[in-house]
XYZ file of C-alpha atoms in Angstrom:
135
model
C 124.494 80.673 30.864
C 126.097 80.173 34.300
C 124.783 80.687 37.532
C 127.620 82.743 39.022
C 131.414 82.592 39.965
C 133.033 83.356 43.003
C 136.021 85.255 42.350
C 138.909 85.069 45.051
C 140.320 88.669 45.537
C 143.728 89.283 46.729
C 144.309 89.106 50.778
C 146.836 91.416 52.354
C 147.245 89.961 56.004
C 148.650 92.840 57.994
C 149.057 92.212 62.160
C 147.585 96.049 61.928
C 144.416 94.745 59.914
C 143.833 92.932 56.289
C 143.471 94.484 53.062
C 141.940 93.752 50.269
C 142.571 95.149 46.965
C 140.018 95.044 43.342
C 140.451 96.487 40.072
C 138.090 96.577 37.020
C 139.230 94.463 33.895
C 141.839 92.754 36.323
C 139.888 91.201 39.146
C 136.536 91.837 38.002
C 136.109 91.133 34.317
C 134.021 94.777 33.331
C 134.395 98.340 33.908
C 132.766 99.540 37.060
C 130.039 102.552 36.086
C 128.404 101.852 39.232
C 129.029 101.356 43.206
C 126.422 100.845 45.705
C 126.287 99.063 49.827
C 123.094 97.694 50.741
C 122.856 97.564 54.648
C 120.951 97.778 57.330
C 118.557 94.899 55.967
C 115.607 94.241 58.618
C 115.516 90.317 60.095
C 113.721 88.320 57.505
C 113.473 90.435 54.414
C 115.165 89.966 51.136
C 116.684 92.537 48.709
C 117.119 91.902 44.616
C 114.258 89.970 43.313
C 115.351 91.124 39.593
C 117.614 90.547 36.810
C 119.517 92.834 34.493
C 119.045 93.158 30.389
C 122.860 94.721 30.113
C 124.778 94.803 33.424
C 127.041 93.054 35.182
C 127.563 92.640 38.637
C 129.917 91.338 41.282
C 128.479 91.172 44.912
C 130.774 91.514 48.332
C 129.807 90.873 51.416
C 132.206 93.584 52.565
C 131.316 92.544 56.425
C 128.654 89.812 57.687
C 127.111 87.304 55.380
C 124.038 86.799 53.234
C 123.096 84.384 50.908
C 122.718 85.349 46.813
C 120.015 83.157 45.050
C 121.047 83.124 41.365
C 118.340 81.328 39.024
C 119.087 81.260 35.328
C 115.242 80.117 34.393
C 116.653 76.263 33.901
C 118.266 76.071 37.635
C 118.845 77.935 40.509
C 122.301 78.222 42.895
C 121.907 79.752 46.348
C 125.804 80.755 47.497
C 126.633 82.503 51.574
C 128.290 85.482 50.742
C 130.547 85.501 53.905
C 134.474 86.513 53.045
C 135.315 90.273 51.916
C 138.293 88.745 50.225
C 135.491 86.919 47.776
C 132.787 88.560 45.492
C 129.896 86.674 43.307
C 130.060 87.187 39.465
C 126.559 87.863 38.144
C 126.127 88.088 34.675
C 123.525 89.698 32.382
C 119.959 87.677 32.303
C 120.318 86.085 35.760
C 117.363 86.490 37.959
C 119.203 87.426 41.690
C 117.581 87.365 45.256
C 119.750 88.194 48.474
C 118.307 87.277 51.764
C 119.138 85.555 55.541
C 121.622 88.916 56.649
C 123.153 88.483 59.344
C 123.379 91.317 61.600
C 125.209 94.711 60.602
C 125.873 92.803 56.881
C 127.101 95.009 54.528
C 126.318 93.979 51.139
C 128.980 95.960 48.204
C 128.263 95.899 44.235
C 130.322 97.068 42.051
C 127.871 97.076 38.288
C 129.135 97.264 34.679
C 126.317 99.908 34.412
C 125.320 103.227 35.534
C 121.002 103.193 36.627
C 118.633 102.593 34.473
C 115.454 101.594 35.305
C 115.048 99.842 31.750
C 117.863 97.691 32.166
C 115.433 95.760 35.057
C 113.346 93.088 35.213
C 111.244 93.086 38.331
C 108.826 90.083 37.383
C 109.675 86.736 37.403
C 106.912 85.656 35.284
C 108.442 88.570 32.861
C 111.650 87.131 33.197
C 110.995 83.965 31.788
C 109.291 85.561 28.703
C 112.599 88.235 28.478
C 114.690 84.400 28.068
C 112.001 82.896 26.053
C 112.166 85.952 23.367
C 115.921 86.508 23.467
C 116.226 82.721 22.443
């Protein structure tokens, strides 16, 4: 199992402002059920502490930066989220915790699955039993 892939999304430099354009099963490798921003993060605190049974996610930092902690029960990858024009691959079974937001970070996933409170695991020590069984 990896721990994560940035993905390079295409950059439209315009004098005007940039663009940047994504599209499911082109750029990012699933369909996109789901879309949700995380912002307005307090100083200090993290967001994520989880990992998915089914879905898929890729992470934007659509403006500021945070750091993505990705930890696959075997090793752990900590990548700064920083460019809109660049998105983090997370795939199924990976433990994720986002911290260190800058100021006014705005933090965009787009998820291979709609909600479902199932599909979580919210306990590390949980987690590492979820890999143990699925073995």
């Amino acid at each position: 199992m990896t721990l994560g892939r940035i993905i390079e999304l295409s950059k439209i430099l315009d004098p005007r402002g940039n663009l940047t354009v994504t599209e499911e099963l082109k750029d990012i490798p699933f369909d996109i059920r789901r879309v949700y921003w995380v912002y307005d993060v307090p100083s200090g605190e993290s967001r994520g502490g989880h990992a998915h049974k089914t879905c898929r996610e890729f992470i934007i930092a659509v403006s500021g930066s945070f750091s993505v902690t990705l930890n696959n029960g075997r090793e752990q990858k900590t990548y700064l989220l920083n460019h809109p024009y660049q998105g983090l691959l997370v795939e199924t079974g990976t433990w994720r915790t986002l911290d260190d937001f800058s100021s006014g970070a705005v933090c965009l996933v787009l998820a291979s699955e709609f909600f479902s409170e199932d599909d979580y695991i919210r306990d590390f020590d949980e987690y590492l039993e979820y890999l143990r069984c699925s073995k």
